[in-house]
Amino acid sequence: MAAALTPEQTAIVKSTVPVLAQHGETITTKFYHDMIAANPSLKNIFNNTHQATGHQARALAGALYAYAANLDDLGKLGPAVELICHKHASLNVKAEHYNIVGEFLLKTMKSVLGDAATEELLDAWGAAYWQLANIMIQKEAQMYAATSYWPEWQDFRIARKEKESEHITSFYFEPVDAKLKLPVFKPGQYVSVSLFVEELDGGVWQARQYSLSDAPGKPYLRISVKKEPGIEIGEPKHMTHTGYLSNILHEKKEVGDVVKLSHPFGDFFFEEKAVEGDTPVVLISAGVGLTCLMSILNTLVEEGGSRPITWIHGSRDSKVRAFKAHVDELAGRERSIHKLYFSSSPAADEVEGQDYDVQGRINLDKIEKDHLFTENKKTQYFACGPTQFMLDVEAKLKSFGVDSERVHMELFGTGGVPKV
């Protein structure tokens, strides 16, 4: 473990920002290749798809660049570190893994940069790496300690499998160990689902994060998974497609099958104690982004009261819109809930005002301000969907006078949601 970072080393690391801009992805691509080749067990942790597509390497290159650029003001990286630690905890990343990453990161820098990787530069980056690694190790240790009754992966049986739309199916998981206490997670959080994939490198475990789609306190954990169309399990390229694990769940996993789940984690959630009981909540989602917001909606309904809630969802058409009957039923008996559906390409037999409310993609300009509660300076907004969709929602809300601290956005995939 390197010594504390000195002012001189800080200056050296910051001086490498242009180098990372030019060679960062080359460094991280070789880093992952060499590290996993020397430590095959890490295939069970790292996402094979993100490795094959280069997404993981690009994300790490961006993270290294951001870290070097903000080395003397690490507070700016707080949200990103929080997000990464939750993902690490859901994958059971441990302190010993940081030793391996640090070793191969420095080796790769030396290999790629050649003579430019002086002893002083490598020492500086070693100290910088361990400065950040120790922060994350301590944070993750605290998270693990808070879930000590649930160590590492746990076996869960698929108790129910219900189709919610043309592409989305819900999986209800119950613990194989009847004595396992289910956590009271925060609505909006996710679990990692780990499956053994025989077709990949002779068989490895692969994990993906899926939002919990029901309120906490149930005798099961529910996720609702979108099956990506156009993938044939067994085709040569299916293992490098972003949706191949979801296809395995849909096509190969049935009621009674056992999978492994992590404890719930995630830094995107609704926390009742932080939001007063009469504060309006607006839930805005596109496509499968509604899953984590469904957990929040169900939680708000179960808590009772008359909190104003607006549910806004966009999809291609009614066939791919999940949970519409459930949301309609809730809105029918809870006068405080207002719902609005956008359909970008409704089918010819769909009826406006019945199957959907507005044709087109979600456009907040087309929603009555009374239903967005923008005049209320306490209103909380939760958005989930593709990155650009979330950024557009945030930008529009800001144009309405909503401060960004009240706009909460969930993350899809590796990386982060840049702030407007």
GROMACS .gro file of C-alpha atoms in nm:
model
  420
    1MET     CA    1   0.000   0.000   0.000
    2ALA     CA    2   0.143   0.338  -0.104
    3ALA     CA    3   0.220   0.620   0.137
    4ALA     CA    4   0.006   0.931   0.165
    5LEU     CA    5  -0.010   1.147  -0.144
    6THR     CA    6   0.233   1.442  -0.122
    7PRO     CA    7   0.176   1.785  -0.283
    8GLU     CA    8   0.450   1.703  -0.534
    9GLN     CA    9   0.278   1.376  -0.626
   10THR     CA   10  -0.054   1.556  -0.660
   11ALA     CA   11   0.107   1.791  -0.911
   12ILE     CA   12   0.255   1.497  -1.104
   13VAL     CA   13  -0.080   1.316  -1.126
   14LYS     CA   14  -0.261   1.631  -1.236
   15SER     CA   15   0.003   1.682  -1.504
   16THR     CA   16  -0.100   1.347  -1.657
   17VAL     CA   17  -0.452   1.468  -1.741
   18PRO     CA   18  -0.359   1.535  -2.107
   19VAL     CA   19  -0.193   1.193  -2.124
   20LEU     CA   20  -0.510   1.027  -1.996
   21ALA     CA   21  -0.716   1.219  -2.248
   22GLN     CA   22  -0.498   1.078  -2.526
   23HIS     CA   23  -0.411   0.729  -2.402
   24GLY     CA   24  -0.667   0.656  -2.130
   25GLU     CA   25  -0.874   0.402  -2.321
   26THR     CA   26  -0.563   0.224  -2.452
   27ILE     CA   27  -0.441   0.193  -2.092
   28THR     CA   28  -0.770   0.066  -1.952
   29THR     CA   29  -0.836  -0.179  -2.237
   30LYS     CA   30  -0.496  -0.345  -2.188
   31PHE     CA   31  -0.540  -0.324  -1.810
   32TYR     CA   32  -0.861  -0.529  -1.813
   33HIS     CA   33  -0.723  -0.778  -2.065
   34ASP     CA   34  -0.403  -0.845  -1.871
   35MET     CA   35  -0.563  -0.845  -1.526
   36ILE     CA   36  -0.839  -1.090  -1.615
   37ALA     CA   37  -0.599  -1.313  -1.811
   38ALA     CA   38  -0.381  -1.341  -1.500
   39ASN     CA   39  -0.680  -1.372  -1.262
   40PRO     CA   40  -0.952  -1.576  -1.441
   41SER     CA   41  -1.172  -1.577  -1.129
   42LEU     CA   42  -1.239  -1.208  -1.192
   43LYS     CA   43  -1.453  -1.311  -1.489
   44ASN     CA   44  -1.716  -1.385  -1.225
   45ILE     CA   45  -1.716  -1.018  -1.123
   46PHE     CA   46  -1.663  -0.818  -1.440
   47ASN     CA   47  -1.939  -0.784  -1.697
   48ASN     CA   48  -1.843  -0.987  -2.004
   49THR     CA   49  -2.055  -0.772  -2.235
   50HIS     CA   50  -1.898  -0.448  -2.117
   51GLN     CA   51  -1.556  -0.606  -2.167
   52ALA     CA   52  -1.636  -0.722  -2.521
   53THR     CA   53  -1.788  -0.391  -2.629
   54GLY     CA   54  -1.518  -0.177  -2.464
   55HIS     CA   55  -1.778   0.001  -2.251
   56GLN     CA   56  -1.602  -0.093  -1.926
   57ALA     CA   57  -1.267   0.033  -2.053
   58ARG     CA   58  -1.418   0.364  -2.168
   59ALA     CA   59  -1.593   0.409  -1.833
   60LEU     CA   60  -1.271   0.345  -1.637
   61ALA     CA   61  -1.074   0.578  -1.864
   62GLY     CA   62  -1.329   0.850  -1.795
   63ALA     CA   63  -1.312   0.782  -1.423
   64LEU     CA   64  -0.931   0.804  -1.416
   65TYR     CA   65  -0.944   1.130  -1.609
   66ALA     CA   66  -1.201   1.276  -1.370
   67TYR     CA   67  -1.002   1.161  -1.068
   68ALA     CA   68  -0.675   1.313  -1.191
   69ALA     CA   69  -0.847   1.637  -1.289
   70ASN     CA   70  -1.014   1.674  -0.947
   71LEU     CA   71  -0.740   1.532  -0.726
   72ASP     CA   72  -0.722   1.845  -0.511
   73ASP     CA   73  -1.102   1.874  -0.482
   74LEU     CA   74  -1.229   1.519  -0.430
   75GLY     CA   75  -1.563   1.646  -0.296
   76LYS     CA   76  -1.672   1.686  -0.658
   77LEU     CA   77  -1.636   1.310  -0.702
   78GLY     CA   78  -1.850   1.224  -0.399
   79PRO     CA   79  -2.166   1.123  -0.591
   80ALA     CA   80  -1.966   0.914  -0.838
   81VAL     CA   81  -1.779   0.736  -0.557
   82GLU     CA   82  -2.109   0.666  -0.378
   83LEU     CA   83  -2.258   0.516  -0.694
   84ILE     CA   84  -1.953   0.298  -0.762
   85CYS     CA   85  -1.938   0.172  -0.403
   86HIS     CA   86  -2.301   0.059  -0.420
   87LYS     CA   87  -2.230  -0.129  -0.743
   88HIS     CA   88  -1.917  -0.284  -0.591
   89ALA     CA   89  -2.109  -0.393  -0.281
   90SER     CA   90  -2.380  -0.554  -0.494
   91LEU     CA   91  -2.106  -0.757  -0.667
   92ASN     CA   92  -1.931  -0.848  -0.342
   93VAL     CA   93  -1.611  -0.667  -0.433
   94LYS     CA   94  -1.365  -0.705  -0.145
   95ALA     CA   95  -1.052  -0.527  -0.022
   96GLU     CA   96  -0.822  -0.789  -0.175
   97HIS     CA   97  -0.955  -0.707  -0.521
   98TYR     CA   98  -0.815  -0.355  -0.488
   99ASN     CA   99  -0.466  -0.499  -0.449
  100ILE     CA  100  -0.500  -0.676  -0.784
  101VAL     CA  101  -0.643  -0.369  -0.960
  102GLY     CA  102  -0.368  -0.143  -0.825
  103GLU     CA  103  -0.093  -0.381  -0.933
  104PHE     CA  104  -0.217  -0.417  -1.290
  105LEU     CA  105  -0.310  -0.051  -1.332
  106LEU     CA  106   0.050   0.055  -1.265
  107LYS     CA  107   0.192  -0.227  -1.477
  108THR     CA  108  -0.027  -0.121  -1.767
  109MET     CA  109   0.066   0.246  -1.734
  110LYS     CA  110   0.432   0.150  -1.748
  111SER     CA  111   0.377  -0.073  -2.051
  112VAL     CA  112   0.168   0.176  -2.251
  113LEU     CA  113   0.356   0.495  -2.162
  114GLY     CA  114   0.704   0.347  -2.191
  115ASP     CA  115   0.984   0.587  -2.098
  116ALA     CA  116   0.726   0.852  -2.003
  117ALA     CA  117   0.623   0.632  -1.708
  118THR     CA  118   0.904   0.740  -1.479
  119GLU     CA  119   0.951   0.602  -1.131
  120GLU     CA  120   0.825   0.933  -0.990
  121LEU     CA  121   0.509   0.917  -1.203
  122LEU     CA  122   0.433   0.557  -1.108
  123ASP     CA  123   0.493   0.631  -0.739
  124ALA     CA  124   0.260   0.930  -0.762
  125TRP     CA  125  -0.013   0.727  -0.931
  126GLY     CA  126   0.034   0.446  -0.680
  127ALA     CA  127  -0.024   0.691  -0.395
  128ALA     CA  128  -0.317   0.847  -0.578
  129TYR     CA  129  -0.473   0.507  -0.645
  130TRP     CA  130  -0.453   0.401  -0.282
  131GLN     CA  131  -0.589   0.733  -0.163
  132LEU     CA  132  -0.909   0.663  -0.356
  133ALA     CA  133  -0.904   0.287  -0.296
  134ASN     CA  134  -0.890   0.332   0.082
  135ILE     CA  135  -1.189   0.567   0.072
  136MET     CA  136  -1.389   0.308  -0.123
  137ILE     CA  137  -1.273   0.010   0.084
  138GLN     CA  138  -1.383   0.185   0.404
  139LYS     CA  139  -1.716   0.288   0.253
  140GLU     CA  140  -1.787  -0.061   0.123
  141ALA     CA  141  -1.687  -0.217   0.457
  142GLN     CA  142  -1.947   0.001   0.627
  143MET     CA  143  -2.208  -0.110   0.375
  144TYR     CA  144  -2.124  -0.477   0.428
  145ALA     CA  145  -2.136  -0.433   0.806
  146ALA     CA  146  -2.487  -0.292   0.777
  147THR     CA  147  -2.594  -0.616   0.603
  148SER     CA  148  -2.399  -0.862   0.817
  149TYR     CA  149  -2.694  -1.101   0.844
  150TRP     CA  150  -2.676  -1.149   0.466
  151PRO     CA  151  -2.317  -1.238   0.375
  152GLU     CA  152  -2.227  -1.247   0.006
  153TRP     CA  153  -2.457  -1.419  -0.246
  154GLN     CA  154  -2.773  -1.595  -0.132
  155ASP     CA  155  -2.975  -1.864  -0.312
  156PHE     CA  156  -3.326  -1.762  -0.416
  157ARG     CA  157  -3.593  -1.967  -0.589
  158ILE     CA  158  -3.816  -1.823  -0.860
  159ALA     CA  159  -4.159  -1.845  -0.696
  160ARG     CA  160  -4.355  -1.668  -0.970
  161LYS     CA  161  -4.290  -1.549  -1.323
  162GLU     CA  162  -4.547  -1.304  -1.463
  163LYS     CA  163  -4.554  -1.134  -1.801
  164GLU     CA  164  -4.618  -0.759  -1.758
  165SER     CA  165  -4.595  -0.651  -2.123
  166GLU     CA  166  -4.470  -0.772  -2.459
  167HIS     CA  167  -4.107  -0.743  -2.342
  168ILE     CA  168  -4.113  -0.714  -1.960
  169THR     CA  169  -4.158  -1.007  -1.721
  170SER     CA  170  -4.161  -0.996  -1.341
  171PHE     CA  171  -3.967  -1.252  -1.137
  172TYR     CA  172  -4.068  -1.311  -0.774
  173PHE     CA  173  -3.780  -1.451  -0.568
  174GLU     CA  174  -3.814  -1.627  -0.233
  175PRO     CA  175  -3.510  -1.735  -0.027
  176VAL     CA  176  -3.415  -2.102  -0.038
  177ASP     CA  177  -3.315  -2.067   0.327
  178ALA     CA  178  -3.646  -2.002   0.501
  179LYS     CA  179  -3.458  -1.847   0.794
  180LEU     CA  180  -3.302  -1.574   0.577
  181LYS     CA  181  -3.443  -1.238   0.680
  182LEU     CA  182  -3.535  -1.022   0.383
  183PRO     CA  183  -3.410  -0.664   0.412
  184VAL     CA  184  -3.633  -0.359   0.429
  185PHE     CA  185  -3.465  -0.197   0.131
  186LYS     CA  186  -3.515   0.159   0.017
  187PRO     CA  187  -3.765   0.187  -0.272
  188GLY     CA  188  -3.568   0.251  -0.589
  189GLN     CA  189  -3.271   0.028  -0.504
  190TYR     CA  190  -3.158  -0.279  -0.696
  191VAL     CA  191  -3.022  -0.629  -0.646
  192SER     CA  192  -2.758  -0.808  -0.849
  193VAL     CA  193  -2.870  -1.134  -1.003
  194SER     CA  194  -2.592  -1.385  -1.062
  195LEU     CA  195  -2.635  -1.666  -1.314
  196PHE     CA  196  -2.397  -1.943  -1.414
  197VAL     CA  197  -2.343  -1.910  -1.789
  198GLU     CA  198  -2.217  -2.236  -1.935
  199GLU     CA  199  -2.164  -2.093  -2.284
  200LEU     CA  200  -1.906  -1.837  -2.168
  201ASP     CA  201  -1.542  -1.947  -2.139
  202GLY     CA  202  -1.632  -2.295  -2.020
  203GLY     CA  203  -1.873  -2.161  -1.762
  204VAL     CA  204  -1.855  -1.850  -1.542
  205TRP     CA  205  -2.087  -1.658  -1.314
  206GLN     CA  206  -2.220  -1.333  -1.454
  207ALA     CA  207  -2.413  -1.070  -1.259
  208ARG     CA  208  -2.642  -0.785  -1.360
  209GLN     CA  209  -2.819  -0.523  -1.150
  210TYR     CA  210  -3.199  -0.511  -1.172
  211SER     CA  211  -3.419  -0.263  -0.991
  212LEU     CA  212  -3.657  -0.400  -0.730
  213SER     CA  213  -4.003  -0.327  -0.865
  214ASP     CA  214  -4.225  -0.365  -0.559
  215ALA     CA  215  -4.244  -0.206  -0.216
  216PRO     CA  216  -4.025  -0.345   0.064
  217GLY     CA  217  -4.171  -0.556   0.341
  218LYS     CA  218  -4.300  -0.838   0.119
  219PRO     CA  219  -4.213  -1.208   0.164
  220TYR     CA  220  -4.039  -1.193  -0.175
  221LEU     CA  221  -3.808  -0.973  -0.380
  222ARG     CA  222  -3.942  -0.878  -0.723
  223ILE     CA  223  -3.756  -0.759  -1.030
  224SER     CA  224  -3.914  -0.681  -1.367
  225VAL     CA  225  -3.682  -0.749  -1.658
  226LYS     CA  226  -3.698  -0.636  -2.018
  227LYS     CA  227  -3.614  -0.902  -2.275
  228GLU     CA  228  -3.408  -0.737  -2.544
  229PRO     CA  229  -3.552  -0.839  -2.884
  230GLY     CA  230  -3.341  -0.971  -3.168
  231ILE     CA  231  -3.121  -1.204  -2.964
  232GLU     CA  232  -3.110  -1.576  -3.022
  233ILE     CA  233  -2.956  -1.765  -2.732
  234GLY     CA  234  -2.679  -1.981  -2.878
  235GLU     CA  235  -2.597  -1.753  -3.170
  236PRO     CA  236  -2.223  -1.668  -3.188
  237LYS     CA  237  -2.264  -1.303  -3.089
  238HIS     CA  238  -2.536  -1.333  -2.827
  239MET     CA  239  -2.288  -1.340  -2.538
  240THR     CA  240  -2.163  -0.990  -2.623
  241HIS     CA  241  -2.508  -0.832  -2.651
  242THR     CA  242  -2.610  -0.599  -2.369
  243GLY     CA  243  -2.930  -0.795  -2.311
  244TYR     CA  244  -2.810  -1.153  -2.319
  245LEU     CA  245  -2.849  -1.217  -1.945
  246SER     CA  246  -3.204  -1.083  -1.953
  247ASN     CA  247  -3.276  -1.324  -2.239
  248ILE     CA  248  -3.143  -1.613  -2.033
  249LEU     CA  249  -3.380  -1.513  -1.752
  250HIS     CA  250  -3.676  -1.493  -1.988
  251GLU     CA  251  -3.605  -1.802  -2.195
  252LYS     CA  252  -3.424  -2.045  -1.966
  253LYS     CA  253  -3.525  -1.968  -1.607
  254GLU     CA  254  -3.858  -2.102  -1.486
  255VAL     CA  255  -4.053  -2.124  -1.161
  256GLY     CA  256  -3.858  -2.343  -0.920
  257ASP     CA  257  -3.516  -2.256  -1.061
  258VAL     CA  258  -3.255  -2.118  -0.820
  259VAL     CA  259  -3.043  -1.808  -0.882
  260LYS     CA  260  -2.812  -1.606  -0.660
  261LEU     CA  261  -2.905  -1.258  -0.536
  262SER     CA  262  -2.705  -0.988  -0.365
  263HIS     CA  263  -2.831  -0.778  -0.079
  264PRO     CA  264  -3.014  -0.469  -0.215
  265PHE     CA  265  -2.798  -0.163  -0.275
  266GLY     CA  266  -2.816   0.155  -0.479
  267ASP     CA  267  -2.786   0.530  -0.427
  268PHE     CA  268  -3.111   0.613  -0.611
  269PHE     CA  269  -3.410   0.581  -0.378
  270PHE     CA  270  -3.701   0.753  -0.207
  271GLU     CA  271  -3.650   0.802   0.164
  272GLU     CA  272  -3.967   0.892   0.353
  273LYS     CA  273  -3.790   1.054   0.647
  274ALA     CA  274  -3.622   1.299   0.409
  275VAL     CA  275  -3.947   1.403   0.236
  276GLU     CA  276  -4.234   1.553   0.434
  277GLY     CA  277  -4.563   1.366   0.417
  278ASP     CA  278  -4.746   1.632   0.216
  279THR     CA  279  -4.464   1.692  -0.034
  280PRO     CA  280  -4.568   1.616  -0.394
  281VAL     CA  281  -4.375   1.343  -0.574
  282VAL     CA  282  -4.351   1.325  -0.954
  283LEU     CA  283  -4.236   0.996  -1.109
  284ILE     CA  284  -4.120   1.019  -1.472
  285SER     CA  285  -4.005   0.714  -1.668
  286ALA     CA  286  -3.946   0.588  -2.019
  287GLY     CA  287  -3.965   0.223  -2.117
  288VAL     CA  288  -3.830  -0.023  -1.862
  289GLY     CA  289  -3.716   0.271  -1.651
  290LEU     CA  290  -4.049   0.244  -1.473
  291THR     CA  291  -3.937  -0.056  -1.264
  292CYS     CA  292  -3.759   0.131  -0.985
  293LEU     CA  293  -4.031   0.397  -0.987
  294MET     CA  294  -4.294   0.126  -0.945
  295SER     CA  295  -4.128   0.035  -0.617
  296ILE     CA  296  -4.149   0.400  -0.510
  297LEU     CA  297  -4.514   0.432  -0.620
  298ASN     CA  298  -4.623   0.117  -0.438
  299THR     CA  299  -4.439   0.231  -0.125
  300LEU     CA  300  -4.605   0.573  -0.132
  301VAL     CA  301  -4.949   0.417  -0.171
  302GLU     CA  302  -4.890   0.171   0.112
  303GLU     CA  303  -4.776   0.447   0.348
  304GLY     CA  304  -5.122   0.606   0.315
  305GLY     CA  305  -5.198   0.974   0.347
  306SER     CA  306  -5.294   1.219   0.075
  307ARG     CA  307  -4.953   1.304  -0.070
  308PRO     CA  308  -5.000   1.427  -0.431
  309ILE     CA  309  -4.835   1.188  -0.678
  310THR     CA  310  -4.801   1.219  -1.054
  311TRP     CA  311  -4.708   0.913  -1.261
  312ILE     CA  312  -4.575   0.991  -1.610
  313HIS     CA  313  -4.467   0.710  -1.838
  314GLY     CA  314  -4.362   0.693  -2.200
  315SER     CA  315  -4.345   0.386  -2.423
  316ARG     CA  316  -4.372   0.297  -2.787
  317ASP     CA  317  -4.728   0.166  -2.755
  318SER     CA  318  -4.958  -0.016  -2.514
  319LYS     CA  319  -4.818  -0.361  -2.592
  320VAL     CA  320  -4.482  -0.274  -2.440
  321ARG     CA  321  -4.619  -0.067  -2.150
  322ALA     CA  322  -4.590  -0.261  -1.825
  323PHE     CA  323  -4.803  -0.222  -1.512
  324LYS     CA  324  -5.070  -0.001  -1.675
  325ALA     CA  325  -5.358  -0.197  -1.524
  326HIS     CA  326  -5.196  -0.176  -1.182
  327VAL     CA  327  -5.131   0.199  -1.204
  328ASP     CA  328  -5.485   0.258  -1.335
  329GLU     CA  329  -5.626   0.063  -1.042
  330LEU     CA  330  -5.422   0.265  -0.792
  331ALA     CA  331  -5.524   0.595  -0.949
  332GLY     CA  332  -5.886   0.482  -0.954
  333ARG     CA  333  -5.898   0.440  -0.576
  334GLU     CA  334  -5.642   0.700  -0.469
  335ARG     CA  335  -5.759   1.049  -0.561
  336SER     CA  336  -5.414   1.190  -0.486
  337ILE     CA  337  -5.261   1.001  -0.783
  338HIS     CA  338  -5.262   1.152  -1.131
  339LYS     CA  339  -5.139   0.940  -1.424
  340LEU     CA  340  -5.037   1.036  -1.775
  341TYR     CA  341  -4.925   0.801  -2.052
  342PHE     CA  342  -4.728   0.901  -2.361
  343SER     CA  343  -4.709   0.668  -2.664
  344SER     CA  344  -4.455   0.751  -2.933
  345SER     CA  345  -4.603   0.514  -3.194
  346PRO     CA  346  -4.949   0.394  -3.086
  347ALA     CA  347  -5.100   0.109  -3.284
  348ALA     CA  348  -5.388   0.183  -3.519
  349ASP     CA  349  -5.640   0.016  -3.288
  350GLU     CA  350  -5.532   0.209  -2.978
  351VAL     CA  351  -5.769   0.472  -2.844
  352GLU     CA  352  -5.644   0.809  -2.722
  353GLY     CA  353  -5.771   0.877  -2.370
  354GLN     CA  354  -5.803   0.506  -2.303
  355ASP     CA  355  -5.484   0.327  -2.411
  356TYR     CA  356  -5.272   0.642  -2.389
  357ASP     CA  357  -5.314   1.013  -2.320
  358VAL     CA  358  -5.065   1.191  -2.545
  359GLN     CA  359  -4.912   1.079  -2.873
  360GLY     CA  360  -4.537   1.132  -2.894
  361ARG     CA  361  -4.241   1.108  -2.661
  362ILE     CA  362  -4.264   1.251  -2.311
  363ASN     CA  363  -4.286   1.628  -2.331
  364LEU     CA  364  -4.327   1.810  -1.999
  365ASP     CA  365  -4.456   2.116  -2.186
  366LYS     CA  366  -4.770   1.915  -2.262
  367ILE     CA  367  -4.842   1.846  -1.894
  368GLU     CA  368  -5.048   2.082  -1.683
  369LYS     CA  369  -4.825   2.262  -1.435
  370ASP     CA  370  -5.071   2.170  -1.158
  371HIS     CA  371  -4.974   1.808  -1.215
  372LEU     CA  372  -4.600   1.883  -1.214
  373PHE     CA  373  -4.626   2.090  -0.893
  374THR     CA  374  -4.346   2.317  -1.010
  375GLU     CA  375  -4.476   2.604  -0.796
  376ASN     CA  376  -4.416   2.396  -0.483
  377LYS     CA  377  -4.051   2.442  -0.388
  378LYS     CA  378  -4.047   2.109  -0.203
  379THR     CA  379  -4.169   1.882  -0.484
  380GLN     CA  380  -3.939   1.585  -0.546
  381TYR     CA  381  -3.887   1.448  -0.898
  382PHE     CA  382  -3.763   1.098  -0.979
  383ALA     CA  383  -3.668   1.013  -1.338
  384CYS     CA  384  -3.549   0.688  -1.491
  385GLY     CA  385  -3.485   0.590  -1.850
  386PRO     CA  386  -3.214   0.629  -2.114
  387THR     CA  387  -2.944   0.881  -2.022
  388GLN     CA  388  -3.044   1.147  -2.274
  389PHE     CA  389  -3.407   1.118  -2.166
  390MET     CA  390  -3.310   1.187  -1.805
  391LEU     CA  391  -3.092   1.481  -1.902
  392ASP     CA  392  -3.375   1.626  -2.111
  393VAL     CA  393  -3.616   1.588  -1.820
  394GLU     CA  394  -3.375   1.758  -1.582
  395ALA     CA  395  -3.309   2.044  -1.825
  396LYS     CA  396  -3.682   2.102  -1.875
  397LEU     CA  397  -3.755   2.096  -1.502
  398LYS     CA  398  -3.473   2.345  -1.444
  399SER     CA  399  -3.629   2.571  -1.707
  400PHE     CA  400  -3.947   2.556  -1.496
  401GLY     CA  401  -3.751   2.678  -1.194
  402VAL     CA  402  -3.685   2.341  -1.028
  403ASP     CA  403  -3.343   2.322  -0.862
  404SER     CA  404  -3.133   2.019  -0.955
  405GLU     CA  405  -3.112   1.894  -0.595
  406ARG     CA  406  -3.480   1.794  -0.619
  407VAL     CA  407  -3.434   1.600  -0.943
  408HIS     CA  408  -3.319   1.243  -0.880
  409MET     CA  409  -3.202   1.028  -1.171
  410GLU     CA  410  -3.134   0.656  -1.185
  411LEU     CA  411  -2.839   0.516  -1.374
  412PHE     CA  412  -2.850   0.263  -1.658
  413GLY     CA  413  -2.532   0.064  -1.721
  414THR     CA  414  -2.171   0.149  -1.643
  415GLY     CA  415  -2.064   0.510  -1.601
  416GLY     CA  416  -2.268   0.797  -1.470
  417VAL     CA  417  -2.537   1.048  -1.550
  418PRO     CA  418  -2.368   1.381  -1.623
  419LYS     CA  419  -2.531   1.680  -1.461
  420VAL     CA  420  -2.667   1.964  -1.674
   0.00000   0.00000   0.00000
